[in-house]
Tab-separated table of C-alpha atoms in Angstrom:
chain	number	residue	atom	x	y	z
A	1	MET	CA	-35.298	-19.027	21.235
A	2	VAL	CA	-31.733	-17.840	21.917
A	3	MET	CA	-31.595	-16.706	24.933
A	4	ASN	CA	-28.231	-14.767	26.587
A	5	GLN	CA	-26.492	-15.015	30.548
A	6	ASN	CA	-29.497	-11.936	31.329
A	7	GLY	CA	-31.714	-13.927	29.779
A	8	GLN	CA	-33.228	-12.110	26.839
A	9	GLY	CA	-33.137	-12.801	23.465
A	10	SER	CA	-30.156	-12.041	21.713
A	11	PHE	CA	-29.323	-11.123	17.855
A	12	ASN	CA	-25.544	-11.525	18.708
A	13	TYR	CA	-23.414	-14.273	16.676
A	14	ARG	CA	-21.335	-15.692	19.334
A	15	GLU	CA	-24.116	-16.367	21.358
A	16	ILE	CA	-26.811	-17.671	19.345
A	17	ALA	CA	-23.940	-20.305	18.073
A	18	SER	CA	-22.732	-20.822	21.820
A	19	TRP	CA	-26.410	-21.484	22.299
A	20	PHE	CA	-27.059	-23.983	19.331
A	21	ASN	CA	-23.971	-25.750	20.357
A	22	SER	CA	-25.123	-26.116	24.590
A	23	GLU	CA	-26.272	-30.067	24.958
A	24	SER	CA	-28.566	-28.675	27.386
A	25	ASN	CA	-30.642	-26.822	24.766
A	26	ALA	CA	-30.593	-30.008	22.237
A	27	GLY	CA	-34.191	-31.107	23.492
A	28	ILE	CA	-35.240	-27.171	23.306
A	29	ILE	CA	-33.940	-27.421	19.370
A	30	THR	CA	-34.997	-30.630	18.931
A	31	GLY	CA	-38.913	-29.390	20.222
A	32	SER	CA	-38.458	-26.598	17.564
A	33	ALA	CA	-37.355	-28.287	14.699
A	34	GLY	CA	-40.030	-27.162	12.680
A	35	LEU	CA	-40.281	-23.440	13.491
A	36	LEU	CA	-36.400	-23.577	13.504
A	37	SER	CA	-36.854	-25.346	10.008
A	38	ALA	CA	-39.264	-22.478	8.673
A	39	ALA	CA	-37.105	-19.703	10.707
A	40	CYS	CA	-33.898	-20.735	8.619
A	41	VAL	CA	-35.637	-21.459	4.784
A	42	LEU	CA	-37.379	-17.542	5.810
A	43	ILE	CA	-33.973	-16.272	6.234
A	44	PHE	CA	-32.627	-17.605	3.474
A	45	VAL	CA	-35.343	-16.270	1.810
A	46	GLY	CA	-34.208	-13.009	3.016
A	47	CYS	CA	-30.606	-14.093	1.108
A	48	THR	CA	-31.892	-14.862	-1.949
A	49	GLY	CA	-32.833	-11.431	-2.690
A	50	LYS	CA	-29.415	-10.223	-0.944
A	51	SER	CA	-27.422	-12.645	-3.281
A	52	ALA	CA	-29.597	-12.662	-6.136
A	53	GLN	CA	-31.392	-16.108	-6.512
A	54	ILE	CA	-33.888	-17.392	-8.329
A	55	PRO	CA	-36.612	-16.546	-8.368
A	56	LEU	CA	-35.421	-13.055	-6.988
A	57	VAL	CA	-32.370	-12.262	-9.557
A	58	THR	CA	-33.034	-10.175	-11.943
A	59	TRP	CA	-32.285	-6.939	-10.371
A	60	LEU	CA	-28.218	-7.591	-10.807
A	61	PRO	CA	-28.369	-7.459	-14.247
A	62	ASP	CA	-30.920	-5.010	-14.564
A	63	ALA	CA	-28.372	-2.733	-11.982
A	64	MET	CA	-25.203	-3.294	-14.303
A	65	ALA	CA	-26.307	0.493	-15.623
A	66	GLY	CA	-24.315	1.912	-13.181
A	67	PRO	CA	-20.523	2.625	-13.290
A	68	THR	CA	-18.083	-0.036	-13.521
A	69	PRO	CA	-16.257	0.690	-10.466
A	70	VAL	CA	-19.495	0.446	-8.654
A	71	SER	CA	-20.326	-2.363	-10.452
A	72	ALA	CA	-16.661	-3.645	-9.376
A	73	LEU	CA	-17.608	-3.234	-5.436
A	74	ILE	CA	-20.638	-3.857	-4.533
A	75	HIS	CA	-21.766	-6.653	-7.497
A	76	ALA	CA	-17.805	-8.719	-6.969
A	77	ALA	CA	-17.573	-7.954	-3.320
A	78	THR	CA	-19.781	-6.850	-0.476
A	79	MET	CA	-23.372	-6.430	-1.236
A	80	VAL	CA	-24.085	-9.755	-3.221
A	81	THR	CA	-22.094	-12.038	-1.161
A	82	SER	CA	-23.679	-10.361	2.026
A	83	GLY	CA	-26.352	-13.419	2.371
A	84	ILE	CA	-23.420	-16.309	1.547
A	85	TYR	CA	-21.858	-14.413	4.755
A	86	LEU	CA	-25.523	-14.207	6.696
A	87	LEU	CA	-25.827	-18.035	6.081
A	88	ALA	CA	-22.169	-18.865	7.163
A	89	ARG	CA	-22.255	-17.124	10.432
A	90	LEU	CA	-25.567	-18.699	11.231
A	91	SER	CA	-24.254	-21.851	10.058
A	92	ASP	CA	-24.654	-23.685	13.753
A	93	VAL	CA	-28.969	-22.397	13.389
A	94	PHE	CA	-28.413	-23.964	9.603
A	95	VAL	CA	-26.815	-27.154	10.754
A	96	HIS	CA	-29.644	-28.070	13.751
A	97	ALA	CA	-32.876	-27.762	10.411
A	98	THR	CA	-33.383	-30.508	10.169
A	99	ALA	CA	-36.905	-31.141	9.680
A	100	PRO	CA	-38.041	-31.562	6.344
A	101	VAL	CA	-39.669	-28.426	5.019
A	102	CYS	CA	-41.449	-29.277	1.755
A	103	PHE	CA	-40.986	-32.989	-0.213
A	104	GLY	CA	-38.905	-34.130	2.135
A	105	LEU	CA	-36.205	-31.685	1.725
A	106	THR	CA	-34.683	-29.942	5.011
A	107	ALA	CA	-33.915	-25.870	4.744
A	108	LEU	CA	-30.069	-26.721	3.473
A	109	ASP	CA	-31.492	-28.928	0.896
A	110	ILE	CA	-33.171	-26.059	-0.242
A	111	VAL	CA	-30.110	-23.942	-0.510
A	112	LEU	CA	-28.751	-26.538	-1.948
A	113	VAL	CA	-31.263	-27.333	-4.703
A	114	VAL	CA	-31.612	-23.054	-5.076
A	115	GLY	CA	-28.122	-22.885	-5.608
A	116	CYS	CA	-27.991	-25.195	-8.403
A	117	ILE	CA	-30.410	-24.035	-10.559
A	118	THR	CA	-29.323	-20.269	-10.000
A	119	ALA	CA	-25.947	-21.351	-11.257
A	120	VAL	CA	-27.426	-23.564	-14.907
A	121	TRP	CA	-29.546	-20.429	-15.083
A	122	GLY	CA	-27.059	-17.545	-14.988
A	123	ALA	CA	-24.443	-19.318	-17.072
A	124	VAL	CA	-27.563	-20.178	-19.536
A	125	ALA	CA	-27.817	-16.869	-19.894
A	126	GLY	CA	-24.229	-15.568	-19.392
A	127	LEU	CA	-23.754	-17.511	-23.386
A	128	VAL	CA	-25.999	-15.170	-25.206
A	129	GLN	CA	-25.630	-12.290	-23.916
A	130	LEU	CA	-24.303	-9.764	-26.148
A	131	ASP	CA	-23.362	-6.750	-23.494
A	132	ILE	CA	-19.717	-7.215	-22.015
A	133	LYS	CA	-21.340	-6.527	-18.340
A	134	LYS	CA	-24.452	-8.082	-18.589
A	135	ALA	CA	-22.310	-11.210	-19.336
A	136	LEU	CA	-20.060	-10.559	-15.922
A	137	ALA	CA	-23.155	-9.779	-14.031
A	138	TYR	CA	-24.949	-13.022	-14.997
A	139	SER	CA	-21.483	-14.709	-14.357
A	140	THR	CA	-21.801	-13.108	-11.325
A	141	VAL	CA	-25.644	-14.837	-10.036
A	142	SER	CA	-24.021	-18.223	-11.869
A	143	GLN	CA	-20.816	-17.652	-8.993
A	144	LEU	CA	-23.057	-16.881	-6.278
A	145	GLY	CA	-24.774	-19.884	-6.948
A	146	PHE	CA	-21.663	-21.757	-6.734
A	147	MET	CA	-21.285	-20.074	-3.682
A	148	PHE	CA	-24.783	-21.401	-1.756
A	149	MET	CA	-24.576	-24.979	-3.151
A	150	ALA	CA	-21.298	-25.187	-0.614
A	151	CYS	CA	-23.357	-23.990	2.227
A	152	GLY	CA	-26.048	-26.247	1.448
A	153	VAL	CA	-23.804	-29.121	1.903
A	154	GLY	CA	-22.025	-27.178	4.834
A	155	ALA	CA	-19.085	-26.599	3.413
A	156	PHE	CA	-19.974	-23.097	4.601
A	157	ASP	CA	-15.654	-21.881	4.757
A	158	VAL	CA	-15.251	-23.446	1.127
A	159	ALA	CA	-18.279	-20.514	0.122
A	160	LEU	CA	-16.216	-18.387	2.001
A	161	PHE	CA	-12.948	-18.671	-0.080
A	162	HIS	CA	-15.098	-18.698	-2.933
A	163	VAL	CA	-16.306	-15.390	-2.125
A	164	PHE	CA	-12.740	-14.586	-1.043
A	165	THR	CA	-11.555	-14.911	-4.607
A	166	HIS	CA	-14.390	-14.444	-6.416
A	167	ALA	CA	-13.901	-10.710	-4.931
A	168	PHE	CA	-10.739	-10.609	-7.190
A	169	PHE	CA	-11.321	-11.971	-10.709
A	170	LYS	CA	-14.789	-10.625	-10.630
A	171	ALA	CA	-13.728	-6.906	-9.605
A	172	THR	CA	-10.954	-7.498	-12.578
A	173	LEU	CA	-13.350	-8.115	-14.991
A	174	PHE	CA	-15.823	-5.545	-14.224
A	175	LEU	CA	-12.744	-2.969	-14.338
A	176	ALA	CA	-10.934	-4.461	-17.069
A	177	ALA	CA	-14.246	-4.024	-19.221
A	178	GLY	CA	-14.629	-0.634	-17.823
A	179	SER	CA	-10.973	-0.087	-19.604
A	180	VAL	CA	-12.553	-1.626	-22.399
A	181	ILE	CA	-15.418	0.706	-22.840
A	182	HIS	CA	-13.734	3.656	-22.000
A	183	GLY	CA	-11.769	3.200	-25.075
A	184	LEU	CA	-13.937	2.606	-26.796
A	185	HIS	CA	-15.730	5.489	-26.530
A	186	HIS	CA	-19.129	3.904	-23.744
A	187	GLU	CA	-19.421	1.353	-26.279
A	188	GLN	CA	-20.914	-2.060	-24.662
A	189	ASP	CA	-21.846	-4.150	-27.317
A	190	MET	CA	-19.489	-6.710	-27.730
A	191	ARG	CA	-20.543	-7.724	-31.420
A	192	ARG	CA	-18.769	-3.767	-31.792
A	193	MET	CA	-15.510	-4.905	-30.301
A	194	GLY	CA	-12.592	-7.078	-31.441
A	195	GLY	CA	-8.688	-6.694	-32.582
A	196	LEU	CA	-8.438	-5.557	-28.660
A	197	ALA	CA	-5.297	-7.247	-27.312
A	198	LYS	CA	-3.337	-5.794	-29.805
A	199	LEU	CA	-4.882	-1.940	-29.023
A	200	MET	CA	-4.940	-1.905	-25.360
A	201	PRO	CA	-2.654	-4.804	-24.344
A	202	ILE	CA	-2.172	-4.080	-20.597
A	203	THR	CA	-6.181	-4.455	-20.256
A	204	TYR	CA	-6.281	-7.621	-22.100
A	205	THR	CA	-3.292	-8.919	-20.298
A	206	TRP	CA	-4.865	-8.374	-16.431
A	207	MET	CA	-8.782	-9.668	-17.983
A	208	PHE	CA	-7.068	-12.007	-19.254
A	209	CYS	CA	-6.101	-13.166	-16.020
A	210	GLY	CA	-9.077	-12.436	-14.810
A	211	TRP	CA	-10.639	-15.279	-17.727
A	212	TRP	CA	-8.175	-17.535	-16.248
A	213	ALA	CA	-9.478	-17.846	-12.747
A	214	ILE	CA	-12.634	-17.267	-13.503
A	215	ILE	CA	-12.758	-20.872	-15.396
A	216	GLY	CA	-11.150	-22.597	-12.622
A	217	ALA	CA	-7.527	-22.708	-14.819
A	218	PRO	CA	-4.736	-24.432	-12.913
A	219	LEU	CA	-3.332	-22.082	-10.719
A	220	GLY	CA	-5.897	-19.484	-10.954
A	221	SER	CA	-7.235	-18.469	-7.350
A	222	GLY	CA	-10.769	-19.786	-8.848
A	223	PHE	CA	-8.938	-23.125	-9.193
A	224	PHE	CA	-9.122	-23.602	-6.058
A	225	SER	CA	-12.216	-22.687	-4.552
A	226	LYS	CA	-14.341	-24.412	-7.820
A	227	ASP	CA	-12.462	-27.627	-6.970
A	228	LEU	CA	-13.210	-27.202	-3.421
A	229	ILE	CA	-16.564	-26.950	-3.780
A	230	LEU	CA	-17.109	-29.925	-6.155
A	231	GLU	CA	-15.047	-31.791	-3.687
A	232	ARG	CA	-17.493	-31.362	-0.852
A	233	LEU	CA	-20.765	-31.902	-2.900
A	234	SER	CA	-19.566	-35.311	-4.359
A	235	GLU	CA	-18.572	-36.313	-0.314
A	236	ALA	CA	-22.007	-34.995	0.794
A	237	HIS	CA	-24.643	-37.207	1.580
A	238	GLY	CA	-28.531	-36.956	-0.510
A	239	LEU	CA	-28.982	-34.483	-2.963
A	240	GLY	CA	-24.523	-33.529	-3.131
A	241	PRO	CA	-23.730	-36.082	-4.657
A	242	ILE	CA	-26.507	-35.375	-7.978
A	243	VAL	CA	-25.317	-31.919	-7.746
A	244	GLY	CA	-22.162	-31.973	-8.299
A	245	VAL	CA	-22.024	-33.485	-11.607
A	246	VAL	CA	-24.591	-30.615	-12.791
A	247	ALA	CA	-22.707	-28.077	-10.786
A	248	GLY	CA	-19.534	-29.719	-12.869
A	249	PHE	CA	-21.847	-29.059	-15.975
A	250	VAL	CA	-21.986	-25.391	-15.120
A	251	ALA	CA	-17.516	-25.467	-14.489
A	252	LEU	CA	-17.282	-25.949	-17.515
A	253	LEU	CA	-20.277	-23.486	-19.546
A	254	THR	CA	-18.604	-20.627	-17.582
A	255	ALA	CA	-15.469	-21.962	-18.905
A	256	ILE	CA	-17.451	-21.554	-22.649
A	257	TYR	CA	-19.298	-17.697	-22.294
A	258	MET	CA	-16.332	-16.637	-20.654
A	259	THR	CA	-14.894	-17.463	-22.902
A	260	ARG	CA	-17.118	-16.667	-25.946
A	261	VAL	CA	-16.488	-12.735	-23.902
A	262	MET	CA	-12.428	-12.649	-24.375
A	263	TYR	CA	-13.097	-14.084	-28.421
A	264	LEU	CA	-15.716	-11.473	-28.957
A	265	THR	CA	-13.675	-8.405	-27.479
A	266	PHE	CA	-10.239	-9.148	-27.757
A	267	TRP	CA	-8.867	-12.331	-30.411
A	268	SER	CA	-11.301	-11.693	-32.799
A	269	PRO	CA	-11.284	-9.342	-36.074
A	270	ALA	CA	-12.387	-5.868	-35.204
A	271	ARG	CA	-15.281	-4.329	-35.384
A	272	HIS	CA	-15.218	-1.127	-34.386
A	273	SER	CA	-17.856	1.666	-36.022
A	274	ASP	CA	-15.994	4.654	-38.091
A	275	GLU	CA	-16.026	7.079	-35.588
A	276	VAL	CA	-14.583	4.539	-33.244
A	277	LYS	CA	-11.471	3.241	-35.114
A	278	GLY	CA	-8.418	5.317	-35.308
A	279	HIS	CA	-9.323	6.841	-31.672
A	280	VAL	CA	-8.992	2.881	-29.610
A	281	LYS	CA	-6.153	3.431	-26.951
A	282	GLU	CA	-5.325	2.260	-24.210
A	283	SER	CA	-6.845	3.766	-20.728
A	284	PRO	CA	-4.898	5.774	-17.796
A	285	ALA	CA	-3.127	4.332	-14.997
A	286	THR	CA	-5.523	5.877	-12.915
A	287	MET	CA	-8.302	2.762	-14.097
A	288	LEU	CA	-4.964	0.459	-14.961
A	289	ILE	CA	-3.148	0.857	-11.538
A	290	PRO	CA	-6.788	-1.151	-9.465
A	291	ILE	CA	-6.834	-3.502	-12.324
A	292	THR	CA	-3.541	-4.418	-11.803
A	293	VAL	CA	-3.437	-5.377	-8.048
A	294	LEU	CA	-6.745	-6.874	-8.347
A	295	GLY	CA	-5.512	-8.827	-11.394
A	296	PHE	CA	-2.387	-9.513	-9.817
A	297	GLY	CA	-4.382	-11.126	-6.993
A	298	SER	CA	-7.150	-13.229	-8.662
A	299	LEU	CA	-4.010	-15.022	-9.940
A	300	VAL	CA	-2.485	-15.105	-6.102
A	301	VAL	CA	-4.589	-15.136	-3.730
A	302	GLY	CA	-6.125	-18.926	-4.083
A	303	VAL	CA	-2.323	-20.497	-3.704
A	304	LEU	CA	-1.865	-18.066	-0.470
């Protein structure tokens, strides 16, 4: 559909945006509304696979078998958020896809609903996890749902803002979890942790900062981006306010399951195995320096 100056099809984002925003092409867009909406839905299906949305979601928790630095990079900041980035770069296309696709829903309505369902599912699943990395993985799924909800009401800038803040606090949490696993000699079951706040004070300090940010506590980075998402949902038309209420409930669930992670890992009485007791120690500086940088960022990037 999109043609560049040479009359050829184009994959260039700027040329696509310019074409869709040109008044001279309004008739073509209107005449191809059904095809455009179908194309946007198919693009979104690709985004659901890349960014772990319902129904293509289970691969992300299963991928937590990898090392925590890998999880911190690709599952918190880069790979899983590329679906959000693609949607935001094609925002000029999606906002013109106004033809109903199914049940009277437009392409963006489908994005909104799928993001909402995924956020709920990820939060509920996070409540019952025993593996510390899987708890964080389901948290990522839920936060990705928040980002898609923002895209679904046209708040693409807010979605990218949450991508940015999420990269800091989730990478902090993943690396801090890796520090805990290293200190406990590769133990990942939170039922065999506890009492680590005193034994691993630096790791605890920065994981506390990541926790503070992800639950949306005041002045944490997650507070600003989540608040904007809830605000845009409440101001939207159609399904937006209803989804906004659900998103508020999911934000509460996030605080509950992440507080559970902190309690089982750091605040509860120690439940280490006999072979681990007496050998628990703080991680080396090579592990703590990246956590410190990211942990500090998870507190300040929202304000900046």
